[in-house]
Short mmCIF file of C-alpha atoms in Angstrom, two decimals:
data_model
loop_
_atom_site.label_atom_id
_atom_site.label_comp_id
_atom_site.label_asym_id
_atom_site.label_seq_id
_atom_site.Cartn_x
_atom_site.Cartn_y
_atom_site.Cartn_z
CA UNK A 1 -0.27 0.05 -0.09
CA UNK A 2 1.41 3.19 -0.98
CA UNK A 3 1.11 6.70 0.80
CA UNK A 4 -1.80 7.76 -1.26
CA UNK A 5 -3.71 4.45 -0.47
CA UNK A 6 -2.66 4.69 3.15
CA UNK A 7 -4.13 8.20 3.50
CA UNK A 8 -7.04 7.07 1.95
CA UNK A 9 -7.52 4.31 4.47
CA UNK A 10 -6.75 6.45 7.63
CA UNK A 11 -9.59 8.89 6.30
CA UNK A 12 -12.00 6.07 6.07
CA UNK A 13 -11.25 4.92 9.40
CA UNK A 14 -11.92 8.37 10.67
CA UNK A 15 -15.16 8.62 9.03
CA UNK A 16 -16.16 5.07 10.13
CA UNK A 17 -15.80 6.00 13.68
CA UNK A 18 -18.14 8.99 13.19
CA UNK A 19 -20.69 6.69 11.81
CA UNK A 20 -20.65 4.35 14.64
CA UNK A 21 -22.03 4.28 18.23
CA UNK A 22 -18.75 3.59 19.88
CA UNK A 23 -18.90 4.80 23.48
CA UNK A 24 -15.95 7.08 23.40
CA UNK A 25 -16.55 8.46 20.17
CA UNK A 26 -15.61 12.09 20.03
CA UNK A 27 -12.94 11.88 22.77
CA UNK A 28 -9.47 12.78 21.38
CA UNK A 29 -6.10 11.60 23.17
CA UNK A 30 -2.81 12.81 22.24
CA UNK A 31 -0.38 9.97 22.72
CA UNK A 32 2.95 11.23 23.72
CA UNK A 33 4.18 8.41 25.74
CA UNK A 34 6.68 5.77 24.52
CA UNK A 35 7.16 1.87 24.80
CA UNK A 36 4.13 0.35 26.88
CA UNK A 37 2.82 2.09 29.87
CA UNK A 38 1.27 5.42 28.92
CA UNK A 39 0.68 4.15 25.38
CA UNK A 40 -1.26 1.17 26.54
CA UNK A 41 -3.77 3.58 28.21
CA UNK A 42 -4.49 4.93 25.05
CA UNK A 43 -4.83 1.79 23.20
CA UNK A 44 -7.58 0.72 25.62
CA UNK A 45 -9.41 4.02 24.92
CA UNK A 46 -8.80 3.55 21.29
CA UNK A 47 -10.61 0.22 21.23
CA UNK A 48 -13.96 1.86 22.09
CA UNK A 49 -13.93 4.79 19.71
CA UNK A 50 -11.52 7.44 21.10
CA UNK A 51 -9.38 9.11 18.45
CA UNK A 52 -5.88 8.31 19.30
CA UNK A 53 -3.09 10.68 17.68
CA UNK A 54 0.31 8.83 18.45
CA UNK A 55 3.41 11.44 18.30
CA UNK A 56 6.89 10.05 17.79
CA UNK A 57 9.93 12.45 17.27
CA UNK A 58 10.96 12.57 13.70
CA UNK A 59 13.85 9.89 13.31
CA UNK A 60 13.18 8.48 16.64
CA UNK A 61 10.76 5.43 16.36
CA UNK A 62 8.98 4.14 19.37
CA UNK A 63 11.29 1.30 20.85
CA UNK A 64 8.74 -1.18 20.56
CA UNK A 65 8.75 -1.03 16.83
CA UNK A 66 11.98 -3.21 17.12
CA UNK A 67 10.82 -5.63 19.72
CA UNK A 68 11.30 -9.05 18.03
CA UNK A 69 10.65 -8.32 14.36
CA UNK A 70 9.32 -11.07 12.38
CA UNK A 71 10.01 -11.97 8.72
CA UNK A 72 11.90 -8.40 8.66
CA UNK A 73 8.57 -6.56 8.32
CA UNK A 74 5.99 -7.62 11.17
CA UNK A 75 6.46 -5.83 14.68
CA UNK A 76 4.31 -7.95 16.93
CA UNK A 77 4.30 -5.70 19.85
CA UNK A 78 3.79 -2.46 17.85
CA UNK A 79 1.07 -3.99 15.80
CA UNK A 80 -0.94 -4.97 18.80
CA UNK A 81 -0.21 -2.38 21.32
CA UNK A 82 -0.63 0.36 18.78
CA UNK A 83 -3.79 -0.64 17.25
CA UNK A 84 -6.41 1.80 16.15
CA UNK A 85 -3.95 4.72 16.55
CA UNK A 86 -3.02 7.46 14.08
CA UNK A 87 0.99 7.80 14.11
CA UNK A 88 2.17 11.24 13.44
CA UNK A 89 5.72 12.62 13.66
CA UNK A 90 6.54 15.87 15.68
CA UNK A 91 9.63 17.52 16.87
CA UNK A 92 8.67 19.12 20.33
CA UNK A 93 12.04 20.82 20.44
CA UNK A 94 11.47 22.97 17.30
CA UNK A 95 9.59 26.11 17.84
CA UNK A 96 7.18 25.50 15.06
CA UNK A 97 6.78 21.86 16.41
CA UNK A 98 5.80 23.56 19.74
CA UNK A 99 3.17 25.59 17.99
CA UNK A 100 1.69 22.44 16.24
CA UNK A 101 1.79 20.56 19.53
CA UNK A 102 -0.20 23.58 21.16
CA UNK A 103 -2.83 23.14 18.40
CA UNK A 104 -3.04 19.55 19.03
CA UNK A 105 -3.73 20.31 22.64
CA UNK A 106 -6.29 22.87 21.95
CA UNK A 107 -8.29 20.02 20.10
CA UNK A 108 -7.91 17.28 22.48
CA UNK A 109 -9.50 15.94 25.72
CA UNK A 110 -6.74 13.84 26.94
CA UNK A 111 -2.73 14.09 26.92
CA UNK A 112 -0.60 11.19 27.93
CA UNK A 113 2.98 11.07 28.59
CA UNK A 114 5.46 8.95 30.35
CA UNK A 115 8.55 10.84 30.50
CA UNK A 116 10.88 11.54 33.54
CA UNK A 117 8.99 14.08 35.71
CA UNK A 118 9.65 17.85 34.56
CA UNK A 119 10.62 16.85 31.08
CA UNK A 120 7.52 18.25 29.48
CA UNK A 121 7.82 21.26 31.77
CA UNK A 122 11.32 21.80 30.46
CA UNK A 123 10.00 21.74 26.91
CA UNK A 124 7.64 24.78 28.04
CA UNK A 125 4.48 22.76 28.58
CA UNK A 126 3.81 22.81 32.34
CA UNK A 127 0.27 21.79 33.51
CA UNK A 128 -0.54 25.49 33.81
CA UNK A 129 0.57 26.43 30.30
CA UNK A 130 -1.31 23.23 29.10
CA UNK A 131 -4.70 24.52 30.72
CA UNK A 132 -4.18 27.90 29.43
CA UNK A 133 -4.58 26.34 25.93
CA UNK A 134 -7.17 24.06 27.09
CA UNK A 135 -9.03 24.17 30.50
CA UNK A 136 -10.64 20.85 29.92
CA UNK A 137 -7.47 18.75 29.23
CA UNK A 138 -6.70 15.73 31.30
CA UNK A 139 -3.26 15.16 31.78
CA UNK A 140 -2.24 11.62 32.29
CA UNK A 141 1.49 11.03 33.53
CA UNK A 142 3.26 7.66 34.12
CA UNK A 143 6.68 7.50 35.52
CA UNK A 144 8.72 4.98 37.24
CA UNK A 145 8.32 6.20 40.62
CA UNK A 146 5.67 8.98 40.31
CA UNK A 147 5.82 12.75 40.23
CA UNK A 148 6.65 13.28 43.78
CA UNK A 149 9.22 11.48 46.46
CA UNK A 150 12.98 11.27 46.33
CA UNK A 151 13.21 8.67 43.67
CA UNK A 152 10.73 10.73 41.29
CA UNK A 153 13.87 12.10 39.04
CA UNK A 154 15.04 8.49 38.27
CA UNK A 155 14.38 6.79 35.05
CA UNK A 156 12.13 3.83 35.51
CA UNK A 157 11.30 0.60 33.48
CA UNK A 158 8.58 -1.98 34.20
CA UNK A 159 11.23 -4.63 35.27
CA UNK A 160 12.51 -2.19 38.06
CA UNK A 161 8.91 -1.47 39.05
CA UNK A 162 7.97 -5.22 39.15
CA UNK A 163 10.92 -5.78 41.46
CA UNK A 164 10.10 -2.74 43.74
CA UNK A 165 6.46 -3.88 43.98
CA UNK A 166 7.30 -7.25 45.65
CA UNK A 167 5.97 -8.96 42.95
CA UNK A 168 9.25 -10.46 41.56
CA UNK A 169 10.24 -11.48 45.09
CA UNK A 170 7.05 -13.62 45.23
CA UNK A 171 7.32 -14.75 41.82
CA UNK A 172 9.57 -17.62 42.50
CA UNK A 173 9.90 -21.10 43.85
CA UNK A 174 11.22 -21.65 47.53
CA UNK A 175 15.17 -21.37 47.38
CA UNK A 176 14.99 -20.23 43.77
CA UNK A 177 15.86 -16.81 42.12
CA UNK A 178 13.29 -14.05 41.84
CA UNK A 179 11.67 -14.32 38.55
CA UNK A 180 10.50 -11.42 36.29
CA UNK A 181 7.33 -11.80 34.35
CA UNK A 182 7.44 -12.72 30.78
CA UNK A 183 5.25 -9.61 29.70
CA UNK A 184 5.32 -5.79 30.53
CA UNK A 185 3.36 -6.50 33.54
CA UNK A 186 4.03 -3.31 35.54
CA UNK A 187 3.71 -1.20 32.27
CA UNK A 188 0.21 -2.76 31.06
CA UNK A 189 -1.11 -2.71 34.81
CA UNK A 190 -0.20 1.06 35.16
CA UNK A 191 -1.54 1.89 31.74
CA UNK A 192 -4.99 -0.01 32.65
CA UNK A 193 -5.20 2.29 35.74
CA UNK A 194 -4.42 5.05 33.82
CA UNK A 195 -7.21 4.47 31.40
CA UNK A 196 -9.69 4.05 34.49
CA UNK A 197 -8.66 7.33 35.93
CA UNK A 198 -9.07 8.82 32.69
CA UNK A 199 -12.77 7.54 32.34
CA UNK A 200 -13.46 9.00 35.85
CA UNK A 201 -12.12 12.35 35.26
CA UNK A 202 -13.89 12.50 31.76
CA UNK A 203 -17.18 12.57 33.72
CA UNK A 204 -16.68 16.01 34.72
CA UNK A 205 -14.87 17.46 31.83
CA UNK A 206 -15.55 19.52 28.71
CA UNK A 207 -13.03 20.20 26.04
CA UNK A 208 -11.64 23.85 26.12
CA UNK A 209 -14.08 24.76 29.05
CA UNK A 210 -13.57 22.95 32.37
CA UNK A 211 -12.55 19.81 33.99
CA UNK A 212 -8.75 20.03 33.48
CA UNK A 213 -7.21 17.49 35.83
CA UNK A 214 -3.68 15.91 36.18
CA UNK A 215 -3.41 11.96 36.79
CA UNK A 216 0.08 11.00 38.51
CA UNK A 217 0.69 7.22 38.28
CA UNK A 218 3.91 5.37 39.15
CA UNK A 219 4.85 2.19 37.40
CA UNK A 220 5.11 0.20 40.60
CA UNK A 221 2.20 1.46 42.66
CA UNK A 222 -0.58 -0.43 40.62
CA UNK A 223 1.03 -3.66 40.98
CA UNK A 224 1.96 -2.98 44.73
CA UNK A 225 -1.74 -2.52 45.57
CA UNK A 226 -2.41 -5.99 43.81
CA UNK A 227 0.16 -7.31 46.51
CA UNK A 228 -1.81 -5.64 49.46
CA UNK A 229 -2.77 -9.09 51.41
CA UNK A 230 0.61 -9.96 51.31
CA UNK A 231 1.91 -6.45 52.73
CA UNK A 232 -0.65 -6.55 55.40
CA UNK A 233 0.65 -10.03 56.50
CA UNK A 234 4.01 -8.70 56.81
CA UNK A 235 2.43 -5.56 58.79
CA UNK A 236 0.62 -7.90 61.20
CA UNK A 237 3.40 -10.46 61.87
CA UNK A 238 6.50 -8.65 61.01
CA UNK A 239 7.45 -11.51 58.82
CA UNK A 240 7.53 -11.06 55.12
CA UNK A 241 5.74 -13.79 53.05
CA UNK A 242 8.24 -16.14 51.22
CA UNK A 243 8.16 -17.44 47.67
CA UNK A 244 5.97 -20.39 47.14
CA UNK A 245 6.33 -21.25 43.37
CA UNK A 246 2.97 -22.15 42.09
CA UNK A 247 1.24 -22.12 45.47
CA UNK A 248 -0.34 -19.42 47.31
CA UNK A 249 -0.10 -18.20 50.72
CA UNK A 250 -3.74 -17.74 51.16
CA UNK A 251 -5.30 -20.71 49.71
CA UNK A 252 -4.74 -24.94 49.29
CA UNK A 253 -4.58 -27.12 47.35
CA UNK A 254 -3.50 -24.54 44.62
CA UNK A 255 -0.57 -25.81 42.30
CA UNK A 256 0.28 -26.99 38.94
CA UNK A 257 0.74 -30.67 38.33
CA UNK A 258 2.48 -32.81 35.60
CA UNK A 259 0.53 -35.42 33.74
CA UNK A 260 1.52 -39.03 32.81
CA UNK A 261 2.73 -37.81 29.30
CA UNK A 262 4.63 -34.81 30.67
CA UNK A 263 2.08 -32.12 30.23
CA UNK A 264 0.73 -29.66 32.81
CA UNK A 265 -2.38 -28.90 34.51
CA UNK A 266 -3.44 -26.11 36.97
CA UNK A 267 -5.39 -26.99 39.90
CA UNK A 268 -7.38 -24.38 42.28
CA UNK A 269 -9.49 -26.47 44.75
CA UNK A 270 -9.15 -24.43 47.89
CA UNK A 271 -13.11 -23.66 48.36
CA UNK A 272 -14.62 -26.16 50.54
CA UNK A 273 -16.81 -28.06 47.97
CA UNK A 274 -14.24 -28.55 45.23
CA UNK A 275 -11.96 -29.66 47.90
CA UNK A 276 -14.14 -32.16 49.01
CA UNK A 277 -14.79 -33.64 45.59
CA UNK A 278 -10.89 -33.75 44.99
CA UNK A 279 -10.53 -36.04 48.22
CA UNK A 280 -13.41 -38.29 46.88
CA UNK A 281 -11.89 -38.34 43.54
CA UNK A 282 -8.06 -39.35 44.41
CA UNK A 283 -9.64 -41.91 46.91
CA UNK A 284 -8.83 -39.98 50.38
CA UNK A 285 -12.28 -39.14 51.52
CA UNK A 286 -10.98 -39.27 55.28
CA UNK A 287 -9.20 -36.04 54.80
CA UNK A 288 -12.41 -34.19 54.45
CA UNK A 289 -12.83 -34.61 58.21
CA UNK A 290 -9.12 -35.10 59.39
CA UNK A 291 -7.68 -32.29 61.49
CA UNK A 292 -5.39 -30.45 59.27
CA UNK A 293 -7.57 -30.60 56.46
CA UNK A 294 -11.02 -29.60 57.35
CA UNK A 295 -10.97 -26.18 56.10
CA UNK A 296 -8.78 -23.82 54.12
CA UNK A 297 -6.99 -22.49 57.09
CA UNK A 298 -5.95 -25.77 58.19
CA UNK A 299 -4.84 -26.83 54.80
CA UNK A 300 -2.46 -23.76 54.20
CA UNK A 301 -0.23 -24.88 56.90
CA UNK A 302 3.09 -26.30 55.36
CA UNK A 303 2.78 -30.10 56.77
CA UNK A 304 -0.93 -29.99 55.23
CA UNK A 305 0.20 -28.55 51.88
CA UNK A 306 3.00 -31.26 51.70
CA UNK A 307 0.51 -34.14 52.07
CA UNK A 308 -2.09 -32.64 49.57
CA UNK A 309 0.68 -31.84 47.02
CA UNK A 310 1.93 -35.36 47.22
CA UNK A 311 -1.44 -37.22 46.90
CA UNK A 312 -2.90 -35.11 44.17
CA UNK A 313 0.31 -35.21 42.29
CA UNK A 314 0.53 -38.99 42.30
CA UNK A 315 -3.02 -39.33 41.14
CA UNK A 316 -2.44 -36.92 38.31
CA UNK A 317 0.99 -38.40 37.41
CA UNK A 318 -0.76 -41.77 36.64
CA UNK A 319 -3.25 -40.27 34.09
CA UNK A 320 -2.97 -38.45 30.73
CA UNK A 321 -4.09 -34.85 30.44
CA UNK A 322 -7.41 -35.87 28.81
CA UNK A 323 -8.06 -38.14 31.48
CA UNK A 324 -7.19 -35.83 34.32
CA UNK A 325 -9.56 -33.02 32.79
CA UNK A 326 -12.40 -35.22 32.03
CA UNK A 327 -12.40 -36.98 35.38
CA UNK A 328 -12.10 -33.70 37.24
CA UNK A 329 -14.97 -32.06 35.31
CA UNK A 330 -17.12 -34.95 35.89
CA UNK A 331 -16.63 -34.73 39.62
CA UNK A 332 -16.97 -30.92 39.68
CA UNK A 333 -13.33 -30.35 40.47
CA UNK A 334 -11.89 -27.04 39.01
CA UNK A 335 -8.78 -27.88 37.02
CA UNK A 336 -7.50 -26.97 33.55
CA UNK A 337 -4.65 -27.45 31.01
CA UNK A 338 -1.63 -25.16 31.11
CA UNK A 339 -1.63 -23.79 27.37
CA UNK A 340 1.03 -22.58 25.14
CA UNK A 341 0.20 -20.18 22.44
CA UNK A 342 -0.24 -22.93 19.89
CA UNK A 343 -2.66 -24.70 22.30
CA UNK A 344 -4.70 -21.35 22.76
CA UNK A 345 -4.91 -21.21 18.73
CA UNK A 346 -6.31 -24.64 18.52
CA UNK A 347 -8.89 -24.42 21.56
CA UNK A 348 -12.56 -24.90 20.32
CA UNK A 349 -13.83 -22.79 23.04
CA UNK A 350 -11.53 -19.87 22.21
CA UNK A 351 -12.42 -20.35 18.64
CA UNK A 352 -16.22 -20.21 19.20
CA UNK A 353 -16.07 -17.26 21.48
CA UNK A 354 -13.89 -15.27 19.00
CA UNK A 355 -11.21 -14.67 21.66
CA UNK A 356 -8.53 -14.19 18.89
CA UNK A 357 -9.26 -11.49 16.12
CA UNK A 358 -8.07 -11.80 12.56
CA UNK A 359 -7.04 -8.30 11.39
CA UNK A 360 -6.36 -7.19 8.04
CA UNK A 361 -2.84 -5.27 7.98
CA UNK A 362 -3.38 -2.55 5.45
CA UNK A 363 0.31 -2.27 4.72
CA UNK A 364 1.19 -5.94 4.05
CA UNK A 365 -2.32 -6.75 2.92
CA UNK A 366 -2.08 -9.91 5.07
CA UNK A 367 -4.31 -10.98 7.67
CA UNK A 368 -2.81 -11.15 11.18
CA UNK A 369 -4.37 -12.58 14.33
CA UNK A 370 -4.18 -11.35 18.10
CA UNK A 371 -6.25 -11.30 21.11
CA UNK A 372 -9.61 -9.66 20.72
CA UNK A 373 -10.71 -6.83 23.25
CA UNK A 374 -11.43 -8.66 26.45
CA UNK A 375 -13.98 -6.06 27.58
CA UNK A 376 -17.35 -6.88 25.85
CA UNK A 377 -20.01 -4.20 25.75
CA UNK A 378 -22.95 -6.18 24.50
CA UNK A 379 -24.91 -3.27 22.86
CA UNK A 380 -21.83 -0.88 21.76
CA UNK A 381 -18.79 -3.44 21.71
CA UNK A 382 -15.31 -2.05 21.17
CA UNK A 383 -13.47 -2.84 17.89
CA UNK A 384 -9.99 -3.47 16.73
CA UNK A 385 -10.26 -1.49 13.36
CA UNK A 386 -6.64 -1.86 12.20
CA UNK A 387 -3.03 -2.83 13.61
CA UNK A 388 -0.42 -0.25 14.39
CA UNK A 389 0.58 1.61 11.22
CA UNK A 390 4.00 2.69 9.95
CA UNK A 391 5.69 5.85 11.48
CA UNK A 392 4.30 9.14 10.54
CA UNK A 393 1.35 7.45 8.59
CA UNK A 394 -1.11 9.82 9.47
CA UNK A 395 0.86 12.97 9.04
CA UNK A 396 -1.15 14.27 6.19
CA UNK A 397 -4.61 13.53 7.51
CA UNK A 398 -3.98 14.86 10.86
CA UNK A 399 -2.12 18.02 9.84
CA UNK A 400 -4.39 18.63 7.01
CA UNK A 401 -7.81 17.47 7.92
CA UNK A 402 -7.44 18.15 11.63
CA UNK A 403 -5.20 21.28 11.89
CA UNK A 404 -5.76 22.76 8.30
CA UNK A 405 -2.22 22.69 7.02
CA UNK A 406 -1.72 22.70 3.21
CA UNK A 407 0.00 20.24 1.47
CA UNK A 408 2.85 22.54 0.45
CA UNK A 409 3.21 23.60 4.10
CA UNK A 410 3.41 20.04 5.35
CA UNK A 411 6.19 19.33 2.84
CA UNK A 412 8.06 22.37 4.12
CA UNK A 413 7.72 21.24 7.71
CA UNK A 414 9.24 17.91 6.77
CA UNK A 415 12.02 19.42 5.08
CA UNK A 416 12.95 21.53 8.15
CA UNK A 417 12.56 18.60 10.56
CA UNK A 418 9.53 19.96 12.06
CA UNK A 419 7.58 16.59 11.41
#
């Protein structure tokens, strides 16, 4: 697809939004973030109709464009995380670039950024300046450690935030090394919280008139908040919870077990009824009334866990995955297979429910597949309209159609390094 066809495609997509009843239609977001955290918040809003203008500096593509490029052209992380976005290039250090940025702010409802605290201020765009331009602007900021506190000036990344939150310490087997999650967990969790905060702020906002608000999120605090019960245990006992591998401090039995052919299942049978059914199934009904196993508080003790893991593990190891799942489901025991991405692609329920979307990549002309929007509004559902687009793909459309620049002016700005 050449530039002319891509411009036509983008204009069509903007019009499609106007002709729909997507719940966030009419909301415009400037995505000034990079990598994952703040941009992910914009992605979530874009799924439900908000217009997302993604800004990248000329000659400095977002880093996720280069995360594991496949076949020399497909950028998996960018294609998924930057779906439904209109990418433009803009140099905020150039005087004319700052003027254009002010015009974008004037026509927006939300601005997202995840620079180090103070960076946007040094470019001349303090919160007060932004609100002079647009009284209703919601400014969403994500940084490693938040806008306040002694660590605020430090650069922050999700891996560091996961470590600081207590998650990485807990995410290990007893005696094993702390283990980082295999995804941008802290970033996406912070982005999800930022999107939620934005929706709350939008309830009392009107572009250009009132409701300007500043949202301050750190990368580590959303994940730390999910570790709240573990922190409270420490606060009450003075003892930090230690890693437990696939088990939980708070419930038992809960673990992953290997089947006869070397596959894995995940079991969560801590609620009383599933636990009792599990004991009947594996031939140990006496444990239902034996001290140490009568309720969850007794079962989470170390000696009880060891007994349950041994008995359940032995029973599962003597059966194939299919046999384990069939017998457990028949008995009403909550268990399921541990899936790889290949397993996910073949699962009949996932296919029937449409959990994986098939999207046409307008640049390559190829259909690509990745997970569908997980939030399902049954009357006004969100939609993945297109995957992440090439750098600066929406320059002509945004600068010409939204801001009113002429084609020759856009060409001149490109030559001057403004865009």
